XYZ file of C-alpha atoms in Angstrom:
82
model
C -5.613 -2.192 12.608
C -2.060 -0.832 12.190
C 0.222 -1.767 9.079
C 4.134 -1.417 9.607
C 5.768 0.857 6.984
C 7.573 -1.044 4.055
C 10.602 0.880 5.672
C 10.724 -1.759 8.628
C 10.581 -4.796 5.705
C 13.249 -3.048 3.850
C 15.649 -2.611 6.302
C 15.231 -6.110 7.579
C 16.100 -6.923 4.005
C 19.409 -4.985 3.679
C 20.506 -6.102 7.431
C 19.951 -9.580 6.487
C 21.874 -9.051 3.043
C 24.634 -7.056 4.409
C 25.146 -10.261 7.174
C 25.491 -12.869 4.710
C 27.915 -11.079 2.524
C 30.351 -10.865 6.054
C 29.749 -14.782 6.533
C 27.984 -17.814 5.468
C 24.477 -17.202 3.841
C 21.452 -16.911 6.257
C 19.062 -19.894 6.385
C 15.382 -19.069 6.145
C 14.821 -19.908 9.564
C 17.352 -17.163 11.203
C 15.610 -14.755 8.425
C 12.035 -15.873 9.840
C 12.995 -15.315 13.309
C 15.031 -11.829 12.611
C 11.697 -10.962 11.370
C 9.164 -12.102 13.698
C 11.673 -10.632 16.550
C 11.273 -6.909 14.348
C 7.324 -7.405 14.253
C 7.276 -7.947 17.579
C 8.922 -4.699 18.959
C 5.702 -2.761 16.864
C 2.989 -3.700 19.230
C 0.119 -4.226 17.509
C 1.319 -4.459 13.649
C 0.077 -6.202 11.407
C 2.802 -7.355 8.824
C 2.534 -9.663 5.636
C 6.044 -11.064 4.160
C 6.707 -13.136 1.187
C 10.510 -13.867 0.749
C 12.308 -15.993 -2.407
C 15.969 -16.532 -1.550
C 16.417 -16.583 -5.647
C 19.470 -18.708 -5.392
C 18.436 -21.775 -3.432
C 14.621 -21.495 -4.214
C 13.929 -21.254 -0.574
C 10.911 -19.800 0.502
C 8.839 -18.051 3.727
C 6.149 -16.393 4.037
C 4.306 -14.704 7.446
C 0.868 -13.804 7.541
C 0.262 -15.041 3.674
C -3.540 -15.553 4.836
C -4.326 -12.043 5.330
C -5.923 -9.964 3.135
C -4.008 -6.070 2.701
C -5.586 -3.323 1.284
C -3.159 -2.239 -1.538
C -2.927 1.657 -0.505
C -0.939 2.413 -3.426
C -3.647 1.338 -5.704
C -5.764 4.172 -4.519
C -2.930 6.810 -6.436
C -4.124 5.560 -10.092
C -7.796 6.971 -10.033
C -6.758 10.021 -8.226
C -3.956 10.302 -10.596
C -6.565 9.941 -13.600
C -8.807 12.997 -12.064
C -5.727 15.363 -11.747
């Protein structure tokens, strides 16, 4: 199984922010499918996304039924041993 890097979400994130500060904001459904369309070009990714637009309450989520190991999780007892 192969996770996409955070970069990938992030810069989905700033390309859909930078967008709707040049025009009218971007409805959840052009954000889904800007999204999907990114997942897509990493064959064989597995991605999880969980996006509040905090002004309008709008939510989406992709993939909310998968289970993630949280990697970073791994630092604090290997932290605690150094």
């Amino acid at each position: 199984m192969r996770v996409a890097p955070i970069g990938l979400l992030v810069a989905l994130e700033v390309t859909a922010g930078a967008a709707a500060a040049q025009s009218a904001p971007a409805s959840v459904d052009s954000i889904r499918d800007s999204i999907v369309a990114a997942i897509a070009a990493v064959p064989g990714a597995t991605v999880g996304v969980a996006y509040v637009d905090l002004q309008t309450g709008e939510k989406l989520s992709l993939s909310a039924d998968t289970v993630f190991h949280a990697a970073s999780t791994m630092k604090i007892p290997v932290m605690i041993e150094v």
